[in-house]
Amino acid sequence: MKTPRLLPEELQGRPFTVVDAARAGVSHKRLRHRSLHRLGKGIRSASPTAELPLSIRVRPFIEVNERCAASHLTAAELLVLPRRQQKGSPDMFHVIRPEGEAHLNRPHVIVHRMKLFGDEITIVNGIPVTTPERTWLDMAEMLSVDELVAMGDSCVRVPRADLEDRDTPLCTLADLQRMIDRHKGKRGLRKARDAIKLIRVGSDSPQETLLRLAMIRAGLPEPELNVPIISEDGARHHEPDLSYRKYKIGIEYEGEHHGDEGQVVRDIARSERYEALGWTEVRISKRHMYNDAKPALSKIRAALVQAGWRPRL
C-alpha cells in the first residue's frame, strides 16, 4: 500500500475535523486513507488520542455539533472542578444542546438536550463550556449532596493570588442560587437546594469540605475556614484549614504531599507556632476519614472537650 502523504503540521498529533483538513489543503482522497482513524462523522485522527489533554480531544466534537458546548463531567474537568471519576471510556464526552434543536446521535458523545441560556456558556481554551454555576447544577444529576457541596465550595472559594493564575472565585453563591431559581423542574434540583445550604466560602479542598460536613453531622460546632490566627499583640499568623477561635483549636488536613521532606519541615515549624501561640493543633489525614470519619471526629471532639466545649444534651 502506498505511503500516505504527511499531514500538515497543525493536524499532526491531534484529532481534527474535515473542515480543518480542507482549510489546510488536505484532499478528500487523503481523508479517506485507512491510516486515519474515523472518530465520528467529520472527525479524523492520525494517531491514538487517549493520552492527549481533554481540551484537545473534545474540541472537534464541539466544532462539528453546532450550538453545543461541553457540559457535565466534561465541563467539570475542563473547569478543574472536583468530580467523581468517569466510568467507562475516557473518550466519551458530555455536550449540551439547547432543547428544541435536532437530536444528535454521534459516537463518543453523550448529548444532553435541555434548556440552555446564552449567559450559561463560557470559553475555556477556545472551547464553549457551560459556566461553573451551570456545570454545578447539571452535576446535581450525578453527584451526592456531599460531592455537590465540595464542588460548590470549589466554585466559590477565593483563590490564593500568590499560588494561582486568578484572583476571583469561579462564581458566587448568588450565581449558584440563580441557576436553581432559573431551572425549575430540572433533575437533581432537590439535591442542589440541599447542597447550597451547606456551601461555604473558604474551603481549599474537597477533603476539607468532607471533613467539615462530617463534623457538622456529628453535632460538633461548625468551624471557620482558613481564617488567620490573630495573637494578643494583633499580629497575623498562619491560617488553619478549619478552626475554633473560641477554643484556640486549629485543624489541619494533611494531603499526600505532606510526606515530602520540605513539607515535613514546614509542618514541624507550624506545630511549633501553634504551641507558642497557646493553640492546640489537630492533624487529620486520609486514614482518619475512614468509617464515616469517626477517627477524625474522635480527635476533634477530644480537643474541644479538653478546651472546655460541652455538647448539647
mmCIF file of C-alpha atoms in Angstrom:
data_model
loop_
_atom_site.group_PDB
_atom_site.id
_atom_site.type_symbol
_atom_site.label_atom_id
_atom_site.label_comp_id
_atom_site.label_asym_id
_atom_site.label_seq_id
_atom_site.Cartn_x
_atom_site.Cartn_y
_atom_site.Cartn_z
ATOM 1 C CA MET A 1 0.000 0.000 0.000
ATOM 2 C CA LYS A 2 1.289 3.421 -0.945
ATOM 3 C CA THR A 3 2.600 5.500 1.957
ATOM 4 C CA PRO A 4 0.148 8.349 2.593
ATOM 5 C CA ARG A 5 1.250 11.943 2.290
ATOM 6 C CA LEU A 6 2.251 13.511 5.585
ATOM 7 C CA LEU A 7 -0.467 15.646 7.124
ATOM 8 C CA PRO A 8 0.127 19.366 7.639
ATOM 9 C CA GLU A 9 1.930 20.044 10.907
ATOM 10 C CA GLU A 10 -1.090 21.718 12.538
ATOM 11 C CA LEU A 11 -3.108 18.491 12.152
ATOM 12 C CA GLN A 12 -0.485 16.085 13.433
ATOM 13 C CA GLY A 13 -0.812 14.525 16.866
ATOM 14 C CA ARG A 14 -4.410 15.602 17.467
ATOM 15 C CA PRO A 15 -7.946 14.863 16.297
ATOM 16 C CA PHE A 16 -9.312 17.295 13.717
ATOM 17 C CA THR A 17 -12.423 17.995 11.688
ATOM 18 C CA VAL A 18 -12.618 17.519 7.937
ATOM 19 C CA VAL A 19 -13.277 21.258 7.769
ATOM 20 C CA ASP A 20 -9.899 21.854 9.467
ATOM 21 C CA ALA A 21 -8.327 19.472 6.954
ATOM 22 C CA ALA A 22 -9.894 21.205 3.953
ATOM 23 C CA ARG A 23 -8.623 24.574 5.181
ATOM 24 C CA ALA A 24 -5.146 23.076 5.498
ATOM 25 C CA GLY A 25 -5.286 21.772 1.902
ATOM 26 C CA VAL A 26 -5.792 18.065 2.654
ATOM 27 C CA SER A 27 -7.506 16.249 -0.219
ATOM 28 C CA HIS A 28 -10.664 14.130 0.077
ATOM 29 C CA LYS A 29 -8.606 11.128 -1.048
ATOM 30 C CA ARG A 30 -6.136 11.620 1.826
ATOM 31 C CA LEU A 31 -9.025 11.885 4.301
ATOM 32 C CA ARG A 32 -10.350 8.504 3.098
ATOM 33 C CA HIS A 33 -6.994 6.766 3.630
ATOM 34 C CA ARG A 34 -7.142 3.880 6.089
ATOM 35 C CA SER A 35 -4.225 5.329 8.059
ATOM 36 C CA LEU A 36 -6.629 7.858 9.563
ATOM 37 C CA HIS A 37 -8.880 6.898 12.465
ATOM 38 C CA ARG A 38 -12.535 7.838 11.992
ATOM 39 C CA LEU A 39 -13.793 9.185 15.317
ATOM 40 C CA GLY A 40 -17.239 10.033 14.025
ATOM 41 C CA LYS A 41 -18.839 11.937 11.210
ATOM 42 C CA GLY A 42 -16.482 14.664 10.096
ATOM 43 C CA ILE A 43 -13.688 13.854 12.613
ATOM 44 C CA ARG A 44 -10.346 12.191 11.916
ATOM 45 C CA SER A 45 -7.080 11.483 13.715
ATOM 46 C CA ALA A 46 -3.783 10.071 12.509
ATOM 47 C CA SER A 47 -2.814 8.677 15.921
ATOM 48 C CA PRO A 48 -4.400 7.483 19.186
ATOM 49 C CA THR A 49 -5.818 10.324 21.256
ATOM 50 C CA ALA A 50 -6.312 8.829 24.733
ATOM 51 C CA GLU A 51 -3.182 10.458 26.203
ATOM 52 C CA LEU A 52 -3.930 13.937 24.890
ATOM 53 C CA PRO A 53 -5.313 16.702 27.140
ATOM 54 C CA LEU A 54 -9.103 16.757 27.303
ATOM 55 C CA SER A 55 -9.327 20.195 25.661
ATOM 56 C CA ILE A 56 -7.595 18.820 22.538
ATOM 57 C CA ARG A 57 -9.624 15.597 22.461
ATOM 58 C CA VAL A 58 -13.031 17.211 22.849
ATOM 59 C CA ARG A 59 -12.550 20.248 20.590
ATOM 60 C CA PRO A 60 -13.539 18.633 17.238
ATOM 61 C CA PHE A 61 -16.650 17.076 18.778
ATOM 62 C CA ILE A 62 -17.827 20.535 19.820
ATOM 63 C CA GLU A 63 -16.899 22.107 16.485
ATOM 64 C CA VAL A 64 -18.905 19.633 14.366
ATOM 65 C CA ASN A 65 -22.005 19.932 16.550
ATOM 66 C CA GLU A 66 -23.489 23.378 16.090
ATOM 67 C CA ARG A 67 -24.854 25.214 19.134
ATOM 68 C CA CYS A 68 -23.297 22.695 21.518
ATOM 69 C CA ALA A 69 -20.996 23.163 24.492
ATOM 70 C CA ALA A 70 -19.054 20.810 26.741
ATOM 71 C CA SER A 71 -21.120 20.027 29.829
ATOM 72 C CA HIS A 72 -21.488 17.831 32.914
ATOM 73 C CA LEU A 73 -18.388 15.711 33.659
ATOM 74 C CA THR A 74 -16.526 17.045 30.622
ATOM 75 C CA ALA A 75 -17.151 20.656 31.652
ATOM 76 C CA ALA A 76 -16.210 19.884 35.264
ATOM 77 C CA GLU A 77 -12.838 18.503 34.142
ATOM 78 C CA LEU A 78 -12.145 21.436 31.820
ATOM 79 C CA LEU A 79 -13.022 23.854 34.637
ATOM 80 C CA VAL A 80 -10.828 21.838 37.057
ATOM 81 C CA LEU A 81 -13.690 21.245 39.481
ATOM 82 C CA PRO A 82 -13.675 18.290 41.910
ATOM 83 C CA ARG A 83 -15.728 15.468 40.451
ATOM 84 C CA ARG A 84 -16.290 11.752 40.564
ATOM 85 C CA GLN A 85 -14.116 9.880 38.091
ATOM 86 C CA GLN A 86 -15.990 8.973 34.921
ATOM 87 C CA LYS A 87 -16.663 5.275 34.409
ATOM 88 C CA GLY A 88 -16.143 3.649 31.046
ATOM 89 C CA SER A 89 -14.247 5.068 28.089
ATOM 90 C CA PRO A 90 -12.263 8.273 28.660
ATOM 91 C CA ASP A 91 -13.275 9.289 25.142
ATOM 92 C CA MET A 92 -16.964 9.703 25.934
ATOM 93 C CA PHE A 93 -17.695 13.414 26.027
ATOM 94 C CA HIS A 94 -20.692 15.190 27.525
ATOM 95 C CA VAL A 95 -22.141 18.007 25.449
ATOM 96 C CA ILE A 96 -25.233 20.114 25.989
ATOM 97 C CA ARG A 97 -27.545 21.137 23.155
ATOM 98 C CA PRO A 98 -30.459 23.562 23.593
ATOM 99 C CA GLU A 99 -33.844 21.882 23.779
ATOM 100 C CA GLY A 100 -35.739 22.187 20.525
ATOM 101 C CA GLU A 101 -32.650 21.602 18.427
ATOM 102 C CA ALA A 102 -32.415 18.487 16.269
ATOM 103 C CA HIS A 103 -31.394 15.289 18.035
ATOM 104 C CA LEU A 104 -27.767 14.240 17.682
ATOM 105 C CA ASN A 105 -26.545 10.662 17.699
ATOM 106 C CA ARG A 106 -22.781 10.562 17.314
ATOM 107 C CA PRO A 107 -20.127 8.159 18.606
ATOM 108 C CA HIS A 108 -18.093 9.303 21.615
ATOM 109 C CA VAL A 109 -20.701 11.926 22.552
ATOM 110 C CA ILE A 110 -23.362 11.907 25.277
ATOM 111 C CA VAL A 111 -25.805 14.621 24.269
ATOM 112 C CA HIS A 112 -27.924 16.395 26.880
ATOM 113 C CA ARG A 113 -30.823 18.285 25.273
ATOM 114 C CA MET A 114 -32.145 20.788 27.787
ATOM 115 C CA LYS A 115 -32.842 24.434 28.437
ATOM 116 C CA LEU A 116 -29.695 26.493 27.938
ATOM 117 C CA PHE A 117 -29.295 30.271 28.176
ATOM 118 C CA GLY A 118 -26.619 32.304 26.438
ATOM 119 C CA ASP A 119 -25.068 33.505 29.696
ATOM 120 C CA GLU A 120 -24.541 29.892 30.793
ATOM 121 C CA ILE A 121 -21.708 29.366 28.301
ATOM 122 C CA THR A 122 -18.091 30.419 28.776
ATOM 123 C CA ILE A 123 -14.948 29.796 26.722
ATOM 124 C CA VAL A 124 -12.132 27.588 28.039
ATOM 125 C CA ASN A 125 -9.071 27.158 25.814
ATOM 126 C CA GLY A 126 -11.188 28.255 22.860
ATOM 127 C CA ILE A 127 -13.938 25.709 23.589
ATOM 128 C CA PRO A 128 -17.542 26.566 24.544
ATOM 129 C CA VAL A 129 -18.147 25.137 28.020
ATOM 130 C CA THR A 130 -21.010 25.528 30.472
ATOM 131 C CA THR A 131 -20.203 28.078 33.166
ATOM 132 C CA PRO A 132 -19.103 26.860 36.608
ATOM 133 C CA GLU A 133 -22.526 27.608 38.117
ATOM 134 C CA ARG A 134 -24.402 25.840 35.307
ATOM 135 C CA THR A 135 -21.980 22.903 35.445
ATOM 136 C CA TRP A 136 -22.569 22.661 39.207
ATOM 137 C CA LEU A 137 -26.323 22.484 38.689
ATOM 138 C CA ASP A 138 -26.014 19.909 35.902
ATOM 139 C CA MET A 139 -23.788 17.748 38.095
ATOM 140 C CA ALA A 140 -26.572 17.538 40.672
ATOM 141 C CA GLU A 141 -27.949 14.803 38.403
ATOM 142 C CA MET A 142 -24.860 12.662 39.058
ATOM 143 C CA LEU A 143 -23.300 13.589 42.408
ATOM 144 C CA SER A 144 -24.276 13.007 46.022
ATOM 145 C CA VAL A 145 -25.136 16.028 48.168
ATOM 146 C CA ASP A 146 -21.693 15.912 49.826
ATOM 147 C CA GLU A 147 -19.934 15.768 46.451
ATOM 148 C CA LEU A 148 -22.081 18.642 45.230
ATOM 149 C CA VAL A 149 -21.142 20.711 48.297
ATOM 150 C CA ALA A 150 -17.453 20.006 47.607
ATOM 151 C CA MET A 151 -17.862 21.172 44.011
ATOM 152 C CA GLY A 152 -19.777 24.252 45.167
ATOM 153 C CA ASP A 153 -17.088 25.085 47.732
ATOM 154 C CA SER A 154 -14.521 24.913 44.925
ATOM 155 C CA CYS A 155 -16.627 27.237 42.757
ATOM 156 C CA VAL A 156 -16.980 29.978 45.380
ATOM 157 C CA ARG A 157 -13.556 29.771 47.065
ATOM 158 C CA VAL A 158 -11.332 32.835 46.855
ATOM 159 C CA PRO A 159 -8.113 31.866 45.029
ATOM 160 C CA ARG A 160 -4.728 32.439 46.609
ATOM 161 C CA ALA A 161 -3.232 35.105 44.369
ATOM 162 C CA ASP A 162 0.364 34.074 45.092
ATOM 163 C CA LEU A 163 -0.263 30.474 44.030
ATOM 164 C CA GLU A 164 -2.890 30.628 41.280
ATOM 165 C CA ASP A 165 -3.400 32.366 37.963
ATOM 166 C CA ARG A 166 -6.640 34.066 39.021
ATOM 167 C CA ASP A 167 -7.760 36.237 41.903
ATOM 168 C CA THR A 168 -11.560 35.934 41.792
ATOM 169 C CA PRO A 169 -13.888 32.982 42.510
ATOM 170 C CA LEU A 170 -15.233 30.973 39.602
ATOM 171 C CA CYS A 171 -18.694 32.108 40.671
ATOM 172 C CA THR A 172 -20.619 33.240 43.750
ATOM 173 C CA LEU A 173 -23.261 31.698 45.957
ATOM 174 C CA ALA A 174 -25.717 34.100 44.320
ATOM 175 C CA ASP A 175 -24.775 32.653 40.898
ATOM 176 C CA LEU A 176 -25.474 29.110 42.132
ATOM 177 C CA GLN A 177 -28.806 30.206 43.587
ATOM 178 C CA ARG A 178 -29.695 31.910 40.294
ATOM 179 C CA MET A 179 -29.260 28.590 38.479
ATOM 180 C CA ILE A 180 -31.566 26.863 40.968
ATOM 181 C CA ASP A 181 -34.207 29.570 40.602
ATOM 182 C CA ARG A 182 -33.954 29.646 36.809
ATOM 183 C CA HIS A 183 -34.208 25.907 36.097
ATOM 184 C CA LYS A 184 -37.322 24.831 37.945
ATOM 185 C CA GLY A 185 -38.186 21.163 37.498
ATOM 186 C CA LYS A 186 -34.667 20.163 36.479
ATOM 187 C CA ARG A 187 -33.349 16.763 37.519
ATOM 188 C CA GLY A 188 -31.242 16.934 40.685
ATOM 189 C CA LEU A 189 -32.774 20.221 41.804
ATOM 190 C CA ARG A 190 -33.661 18.907 45.273
ATOM 191 C CA LYS A 191 -30.050 17.867 45.858
ATOM 192 C CA ALA A 192 -28.866 21.253 44.644
ATOM 193 C CA ARG A 193 -31.185 23.004 47.123
ATOM 194 C CA ASP A 194 -29.895 20.821 49.951
ATOM 195 C CA ALA A 195 -26.275 21.349 48.923
ATOM 196 C CA ILE A 196 -26.336 25.127 48.593
ATOM 197 C CA LYS A 197 -27.310 25.459 52.261
ATOM 198 C CA LEU A 198 -24.003 23.775 53.170
ATOM 199 C CA ILE A 199 -21.647 25.537 50.743
ATOM 200 C CA ARG A 200 -19.166 27.876 52.427
ATOM 201 C CA VAL A 201 -16.524 30.294 51.145
ATOM 202 C CA GLY A 202 -13.073 29.351 52.435
ATOM 203 C CA SER A 203 -12.594 25.633 51.861
ATOM 204 C CA ASP A 204 -9.419 24.907 49.904
ATOM 205 C CA SER A 205 -10.005 21.245 49.045
ATOM 206 C CA PRO A 206 -12.749 18.599 48.768
ATOM 207 C CA GLN A 207 -11.168 16.784 51.728
ATOM 208 C CA GLU A 208 -11.608 19.850 53.935
ATOM 209 C CA THR A 209 -15.225 20.098 52.806
ATOM 210 C CA LEU A 210 -15.987 16.458 53.570
ATOM 211 C CA LEU A 211 -14.354 16.768 56.994
ATOM 212 C CA ARG A 212 -16.423 19.875 57.776
ATOM 213 C CA LEU A 213 -19.649 18.126 56.742
ATOM 214 C CA ALA A 214 -18.801 15.118 58.919
ATOM 215 C CA MET A 215 -18.163 17.450 61.881
ATOM 216 C CA ILE A 216 -21.498 19.205 61.464
ATOM 217 C CA ARG A 217 -23.412 15.929 61.198
ATOM 218 C CA ALA A 218 -21.675 14.661 64.347
ATOM 219 C CA GLY A 219 -23.019 17.613 66.307
ATOM 220 C CA LEU A 220 -19.718 19.459 66.605
ATOM 221 C CA PRO A 221 -19.690 23.250 66.282
ATOM 222 C CA GLU A 222 -19.257 24.469 62.719
ATOM 223 C CA PRO A 223 -15.620 25.529 62.236
ATOM 224 C CA GLU A 224 -14.289 28.604 60.496
ATOM 225 C CA LEU A 225 -12.349 28.022 57.279
ATOM 226 C CA ASN A 226 -8.852 29.319 56.589
ATOM 227 C CA VAL A 227 -9.170 32.245 58.985
ATOM 228 C CA PRO A 228 -5.804 33.597 60.217
ATOM 229 C CA ILE A 229 -4.825 33.289 63.856
ATOM 230 C CA ILE A 230 -4.501 36.744 65.425
ATOM 231 C CA SER A 231 -2.303 36.806 68.521
ATOM 232 C CA GLU A 232 -2.896 39.062 71.521
ATOM 233 C CA ASP A 233 -0.467 41.657 70.151
ATOM 234 C CA GLY A 234 -2.542 41.921 66.962
ATOM 235 C CA ALA A 235 -0.046 40.039 64.774
ATOM 236 C CA ARG A 236 -1.483 37.922 61.953
ATOM 237 C CA HIS A 237 -0.288 34.328 61.816
ATOM 238 C CA HIS A 238 -0.983 31.284 59.631
ATOM 239 C CA GLU A 239 -4.461 30.130 58.603
ATOM 240 C CA PRO A 240 -5.625 26.712 59.858
ATOM 241 C CA ASP A 241 -7.705 24.732 57.380
ATOM 242 C CA LEU A 242 -10.527 24.667 59.941
ATOM 243 C CA SER A 243 -10.512 26.342 63.329
ATOM 244 C CA TYR A 244 -12.322 27.293 66.515
ATOM 245 C CA ARG A 245 -11.003 30.641 67.657
ATOM 246 C CA LYS A 246 -13.068 30.479 70.854
ATOM 247 C CA TYR A 247 -11.294 27.275 71.887
ATOM 248 C CA LYS A 248 -7.936 28.056 70.225
ATOM 249 C CA ILE A 249 -8.045 24.882 68.149
ATOM 250 C CA GLY A 250 -6.695 24.601 64.616
ATOM 251 C CA ILE A 251 -7.460 21.583 62.445
ATOM 252 C CA GLU A 252 -5.097 20.794 59.580
ATOM 253 C CA TYR A 253 -5.999 18.320 56.834
ATOM 254 C CA GLU A 254 -2.777 16.803 55.530
ATOM 255 C CA GLY A 255 -2.829 15.573 51.954
ATOM 256 C CA GLU A 256 -0.392 13.150 50.380
ATOM 257 C CA HIS A 257 2.138 15.933 49.707
ATOM 258 C CA HIS A 258 2.717 16.254 53.464
ATOM 259 C CA GLY A 259 5.118 13.316 53.215
ATOM 260 C CA ASP A 260 7.577 15.422 51.198
ATOM 261 C CA GLU A 261 10.743 16.280 53.096
ATOM 262 C CA GLY A 262 10.297 20.021 52.668
ATOM 263 C CA GLN A 263 6.652 19.844 53.748
ATOM 264 C CA VAL A 264 7.577 17.816 56.841
ATOM 265 C CA VAL A 265 9.935 20.632 57.891
ATOM 266 C CA ARG A 266 7.180 23.216 57.332
ATOM 267 C CA ASP A 267 4.670 21.123 59.291
ATOM 268 C CA ILE A 268 7.037 20.884 62.258
ATOM 269 C CA ALA A 269 7.530 24.660 62.205
ATOM 270 C CA ARG A 270 3.752 25.132 62.052
ATOM 271 C CA SER A 271 3.279 22.859 65.079
ATOM 272 C CA GLU A 272 5.838 24.912 66.989
ATOM 273 C CA ARG A 273 3.928 28.101 66.127
ATOM 274 C CA TYR A 274 0.701 26.564 67.428
ATOM 275 C CA GLU A 275 2.373 25.763 70.726
ATOM 276 C CA ALA A 276 3.937 29.213 71.021
ATOM 277 C CA LEU A 277 0.556 30.861 70.414
ATOM 278 C CA GLY A 278 -1.168 28.694 73.020
ATOM 279 C CA TRP A 279 -3.275 26.919 70.413
ATOM 280 C CA THR A 280 -3.962 23.201 70.006
ATOM 281 C CA GLU A 281 -3.225 21.651 66.624
ATOM 282 C CA VAL A 282 -5.307 18.669 65.433
ATOM 283 C CA ARG A 283 -3.788 16.946 62.434
ATOM 284 C CA ILE A 284 -6.076 14.887 60.208
ATOM 285 C CA SER A 285 -5.086 12.717 57.250
ATOM 286 C CA LYS A 286 -6.804 10.325 54.864
ATOM 287 C CA ARG A 287 -6.542 7.436 57.326
ATOM 288 C CA HIS A 288 -8.714 9.360 59.796
ATOM 289 C CA MET A 289 -11.538 9.685 57.241
ATOM 290 C CA TYR A 290 -12.464 6.013 57.019
ATOM 291 C CA ASN A 291 -15.578 4.619 58.719
ATOM 292 C CA ASP A 292 -17.540 7.852 58.182
ATOM 293 C CA ALA A 293 -14.596 9.913 59.509
ATOM 294 C CA LYS A 294 -15.080 8.559 63.041
ATOM 295 C CA PRO A 295 -11.310 8.606 63.860
ATOM 296 C CA ALA A 296 -11.126 12.269 62.774
ATOM 297 C CA LEU A 297 -14.250 13.195 64.730
ATOM 298 C CA SER A 298 -12.898 11.475 67.831
ATOM 299 C CA LYS A 299 -9.663 13.521 67.720
ATOM 300 C CA ILE A 300 -11.504 16.801 67.164
ATOM 301 C CA ARG A 301 -14.114 16.099 69.848
ATOM 302 C CA ALA A 302 -11.407 15.247 72.391
ATOM 303 C CA ALA A 303 -9.613 18.541 71.683
ATOM 304 C CA LEU A 304 -12.847 20.514 72.030
ATOM 305 C CA VAL A 305 -13.784 18.871 75.317
ATOM 306 C CA GLN A 306 -10.298 19.474 76.704
ATOM 307 C CA ALA A 307 -10.651 23.159 75.719
ATOM 308 C CA GLY A 308 -13.951 23.475 77.607
ATOM 309 C CA TRP A 309 -16.607 22.712 74.982
ATOM 310 C CA ARG A 310 -19.560 20.619 76.052
ATOM 311 C CA PRO A 311 -22.051 19.002 73.689
ATOM 312 C CA ARG A 312 -25.679 19.999 73.921
ATOM 313 C CA LEU A 313 -27.774 17.340 75.621
#
